[in-house]
Tab-separated table of C-alpha atoms in Angstrom:
chain	number	residue	atom	x	y	z
A	1	MET	CA	14.959	-5.676	26.969
A	2	MET	CA	15.231	-5.818	23.188
A	3	PRO	CA	14.454	-2.495	21.484
A	4	THR	CA	11.245	-2.375	19.474
A	5	PHE	CA	11.149	-1.576	15.778
A	6	GLU	CA	9.636	1.804	16.664
A	7	SER	CA	12.415	2.721	19.088
A	8	ARG	CA	15.160	1.633	16.686
A	9	HIS	CA	13.696	3.764	13.893
A	10	GLY	CA	12.499	6.763	15.918
A	11	LEU	CA	8.818	6.053	15.276
A	12	ASP	CA	6.057	7.290	17.558
A	13	SER	CA	2.982	5.111	17.013
A	14	ARG	CA	0.733	7.392	19.064
A	15	ALA	CA	1.777	10.430	17.040
A	16	GLY	CA	1.116	8.496	13.830
A	17	THR	CA	-2.339	7.423	14.984
A	18	THR	CA	-3.212	10.970	16.045
A	19	LEU	CA	-2.096	12.365	12.694
A	20	PHE	CA	-3.991	9.661	10.803
A	21	LEU	CA	-7.185	10.424	12.733
A	22	LYS	CA	-6.798	14.147	12.065
A	23	ARG	CA	-6.406	13.522	8.333
A	24	TRP	CA	-9.401	11.142	8.389
A	25	LEU	CA	-11.599	13.812	9.968
A	26	ARG	CA	-10.692	16.146	7.095
A	27	ARG	CA	-10.945	13.616	4.249
A	28	PRO	CA	-12.677	10.400	5.436
A	29	PHE	CA	-13.308	8.865	2.010
A	30	ALA	CA	-9.693	9.420	0.951
A	31	MET	CA	-8.309	7.780	4.105
A	32	GLY	CA	-10.669	4.797	4.106
A	33	ALA	CA	-10.322	3.925	7.816
A	34	VAL	CA	-10.407	5.787	11.115
A	35	ILE	CA	-7.126	4.300	12.385
A	36	PRO	CA	-3.993	3.010	10.614
A	37	SER	CA	-3.679	-0.633	9.598
A	38	SER	CA	-3.122	-2.979	12.528
A	39	ARG	CA	0.153	-4.802	13.032
A	40	LEU	CA	-1.498	-8.085	11.980
A	41	LEU	CA	-2.775	-6.614	8.707
A	42	ALA	CA	0.549	-4.900	7.994
A	43	GLU	CA	2.406	-8.148	8.605
A	44	ALA	CA	0.004	-10.042	6.339
A	45	MET	CA	0.631	-7.516	3.572
A	46	ALA	CA	4.381	-7.811	4.060
A	47	ARG	CA	4.230	-11.625	3.896
A	48	ALA	CA	2.150	-11.478	0.720
A	49	THR	CA	4.641	-9.037	-0.802
A	50	VAL	CA	7.704	-11.131	0.009
A	51	GLN	CA	5.962	-14.193	-1.396
A	52	ALA	CA	4.947	-12.291	-4.531
A	53	LEU	CA	8.485	-11.020	-5.123
A	54	ASP	CA	9.788	-14.576	-5.470
A	55	GLY	CA	13.343	-13.297	-5.961
A	56	ARG	CA	12.385	-10.619	-8.504
A	57	ALA	CA	14.795	-7.654	-8.528
A	58	GLY	CA	13.631	-4.043	-8.447
A	59	HIS	CA	11.830	-1.527	-6.262
A	60	VAL	CA	8.887	-2.267	-4.011
A	61	VAL	CA	6.447	0.635	-4.347
A	62	GLU	CA	4.012	1.322	-1.510
A	63	LEU	CA	0.928	3.374	-2.399
A	64	GLY	CA	-0.813	5.367	0.317
A	65	ALA	CA	1.986	4.839	2.846
A	66	GLY	CA	0.180	7.010	5.426
A	67	THR	CA	2.005	6.878	8.760
A	68	GLY	CA	4.209	3.942	7.781
A	69	GLN	CA	2.511	0.968	9.439
A	70	VAL	CA	2.891	-1.244	6.368
A	71	THR	CA	6.319	0.258	5.681
A	72	LYS	CA	7.519	-0.940	9.094
A	73	ALA	CA	6.248	-4.446	8.363
A	74	LEU	CA	7.947	-4.520	4.936
A	75	LEU	CA	11.258	-3.519	6.525
A	76	ALA	CA	10.840	-6.051	9.332
A	77	ALA	CA	10.144	-8.742	6.708
A	78	GLY	CA	13.619	-8.133	5.274
A	79	ILE	CA	12.973	-5.799	2.339
A	80	ALA	CA	15.965	-3.461	2.103
A	81	PRO	CA	15.131	0.182	2.943
A	82	ALA	CA	16.806	1.480	-0.219
A	83	ARG	CA	14.537	-0.794	-2.233
A	84	LEU	CA	11.352	0.840	-0.948
A	85	ALA	CA	9.604	3.771	-2.634
A	86	LEU	CA	6.724	5.260	-0.625
A	87	VAL	CA	4.049	7.171	-2.536
A	88	GLU	CA	1.859	9.493	-0.476
A	89	ARG	CA	-0.378	12.273	-1.822
A	90	ASP	CA	-1.150	14.021	1.478
A	91	PRO	CA	1.609	16.600	2.208
A	92	GLU	CA	1.333	16.255	5.996
A	93	LEU	CA	1.591	12.475	5.872
A	94	ALA	CA	4.484	12.693	3.396
A	95	ALA	CA	6.296	15.029	5.810
A	96	PHE	CA	5.670	12.544	8.643
A	97	LEU	CA	7.202	9.759	6.545
A	98	ARG	CA	10.271	11.867	5.760
A	99	ARG	CA	10.845	12.494	9.474
A	100	HIS	CA	10.629	8.822	10.365
A	101	PHE	CA	12.076	6.956	7.369
A	102	THR	CA	15.431	8.210	6.129
A	103	GLU	CA	16.407	5.467	3.665
A	104	PRO	CA	13.284	4.630	1.633
A	105	LYS	CA	12.528	7.030	-1.208
A	106	ILE	CA	9.448	9.123	-0.401
A	107	ILE	CA	7.495	10.408	-3.396
A	108	GLU	CA	4.811	12.999	-2.733
A	109	GLY	CA	2.197	12.716	-5.439
A	110	ASP	CA	-0.975	11.133	-6.753
A	111	ALA	CA	-0.942	7.365	-7.310
A	112	ALA	CA	-3.254	7.896	-10.298
A	113	ARG	CA	-0.158	9.288	-12.068
A	114	LEU	CA	2.069	6.408	-10.981
A	115	PRO	CA	4.105	5.725	-14.164
A	116	ARG	CA	4.986	9.428	-14.494
A	117	LEU	CA	5.750	9.761	-10.763
A	118	LEU	CA	8.103	6.789	-10.848
A	119	ALA	CA	9.818	7.967	-14.027
A	120	ASP	CA	10.265	11.495	-12.664
A	121	ASN	CA	11.861	10.087	-9.501
A	122	GLY	CA	14.104	7.543	-11.208
A	123	THR	CA	12.317	4.603	-9.609
A	124	THR	CA	12.798	1.695	-11.988
A	125	PRO	CA	12.535	-1.215	-12.393
A	126	ILE	CA	9.507	-2.162	-10.265
A	127	ALA	CA	9.263	-5.580	-8.637
A	128	ALA	CA	5.956	-5.224	-6.761
A	129	VAL	CA	3.356	-2.669	-5.693
A	130	VAL	CA	1.780	-2.695	-2.220
A	131	SER	CA	-1.348	-0.593	-1.820
A	132	SER	CA	-3.256	0.677	1.203
A	133	LEU	CA	-5.437	2.931	-0.929
A	134	PRO	CA	-9.198	2.710	-0.159
A	135	LEU	CA	-10.200	1.504	-3.616
A	136	LEU	CA	-13.753	0.626	-2.585
A	137	SER	CA	-14.486	4.203	-1.501
A	138	LEU	CA	-12.885	5.969	-4.478
A	139	PRO	CA	-14.724	6.986	-7.677
A	140	THR	CA	-14.610	4.432	-10.482
A	141	GLU	CA	-12.561	6.621	-12.807
A	142	ILE	CA	-9.900	7.128	-10.120
A	143	VAL	CA	-9.719	3.400	-9.355
A	144	ASN	CA	-9.375	2.688	-13.082
A	145	GLY	CA	-6.560	5.218	-13.370
A	146	ILE	CA	-4.691	3.836	-10.364
A	147	VAL	CA	-4.953	0.168	-11.362
A	148	HIS	CA	-4.117	0.858	-15.012
A	149	GLY	CA	-1.086	2.866	-13.859
A	150	VAL	CA	0.068	0.100	-11.531
A	151	PHE	CA	0.035	-2.521	-14.268
A	152	GLU	CA	1.594	-0.132	-16.754
A	153	ALA	CA	4.516	0.225	-14.318
A	154	LEU	CA	4.727	-3.475	-13.370
A	155	PRO	CA	6.283	-6.063	-15.668
A	156	ARG	CA	4.107	-9.049	-16.509
A	157	GLY	CA	4.030	-11.588	-13.719
A	158	ALA	CA	4.747	-8.999	-11.023
A	159	ALA	CA	2.137	-8.403	-8.332
A	160	LEU	CA	-0.107	-5.771	-6.826
A	161	VAL	CA	-0.798	-6.516	-3.150
A	162	GLN	CA	-3.957	-4.729	-1.975
A	163	PHE	CA	-6.088	-5.093	1.129
A	164	THR	CA	-9.799	-4.496	1.440
A	165	TYR	CA	-12.456	-4.395	4.140
A	166	GLY	CA	-15.165	-5.525	1.733
A	167	PRO	CA	-16.448	-9.032	0.925
A	168	THR	CA	-15.527	-8.771	-2.773
A	169	PRO	CA	-12.182	-8.219	-4.549
A	170	PRO	CA	-10.962	-4.602	-4.263
A	171	VAL	CA	-10.325	-4.454	-8.023
A	172	PRO	CA	-13.719	-4.506	-9.798
A	173	ARG	CA	-14.527	-7.477	-12.016
A	174	ALA	CA	-14.798	-5.439	-15.217
A	175	LEU	CA	-11.357	-3.958	-14.624
A	176	ARG	CA	-9.875	-7.364	-13.803
A	177	GLU	CA	-11.268	-8.754	-17.038
A	178	GLN	CA	-10.086	-5.773	-19.066
A	179	LEU	CA	-6.518	-6.121	-17.765
A	180	ARG	CA	-6.734	-9.927	-17.601
A	181	LEU	CA	-5.759	-9.953	-13.942
A	182	VAL	CA	-5.661	-13.066	-11.803
A	183	GLY	CA	-6.500	-12.470	-8.132
A	184	THR	CA	-5.548	-14.568	-5.108
A	185	ARG	CA	-7.411	-14.060	-1.841
A	186	GLY	CA	-5.764	-14.330	1.582
A	187	ARG	CA	-7.456	-15.183	4.854
A	188	ARG	CA	-9.679	-12.612	6.534
A	189	ILE	CA	-7.898	-10.895	9.414
A	190	TRP	CA	-10.666	-10.709	11.994
A	191	ARG	CA	-8.582	-8.913	14.622
A	192	ASN	CA	-8.070	-5.898	12.383
A	193	VAL	CA	-10.559	-3.027	12.841
A	194	PRO	CA	-12.489	-3.467	10.631
A	195	PRO	CA	-11.641	-7.040	9.530
A	196	ALA	CA	-9.635	-7.084	6.307
A	197	VAL	CA	-8.473	-9.382	3.514
A	198	VAL	CA	-5.217	-9.157	1.552
A	199	TRP	CA	-5.476	-9.808	-2.182
A	200	THR	CA	-2.670	-10.358	-4.709
A	201	PHE	CA	-3.276	-9.482	-8.379
A	202	ARG	CA	-1.086	-10.340	-11.368
A	203	ARG	CA	-1.136	-10.235	-15.147
A	204	PRO	CA	0.123	-13.700	-16.109
A	205	LEU	CA	3.189	-13.937	-18.324
A	206	ALA	CA	1.064	-15.421	-21.097
A	207	THR	CA	-2.539	-14.347	-21.661
């Protein structure tokens, strides 16, 4: 029998789910969901990221890496471990990531301070940002800070890949217009709990 990704990388999915649920019970609005992203959603995010990279060199930064469900999908999609930088604010989740992912860079800190975090950790240049942050449940000023920071760190033409459970884009219209972002919507993943959509946002090279 072929080894699974989890067995090859020492991952315990049940332990990750238990930890995620415990953190959700403490801070439900910060976590955004009761359970980690499903395999189908993680794979959809990884596909969108690989497509968005389009051969661009640089780091792939994952925001809100949690228990590493999307990280696993990014690695399985062929993104080199040394190319990944995982940003996680919660100390317990960051410690979990360090135990289970030895090659990606793990940065413990607030995504709202992204440009400074990346600079302090020598993580440049950036090729794409993948986010599992619950933007729809965060205060407006925090969402503004995160999205502004993402596009301050990204070169023009590079992408933010972000999923949402809501029916509208996860980046508010006023913020999209302010930053002149172009959003592309993926298909709804009905088998995720709850159903989710992956969006890709870019600032075009010429605006």
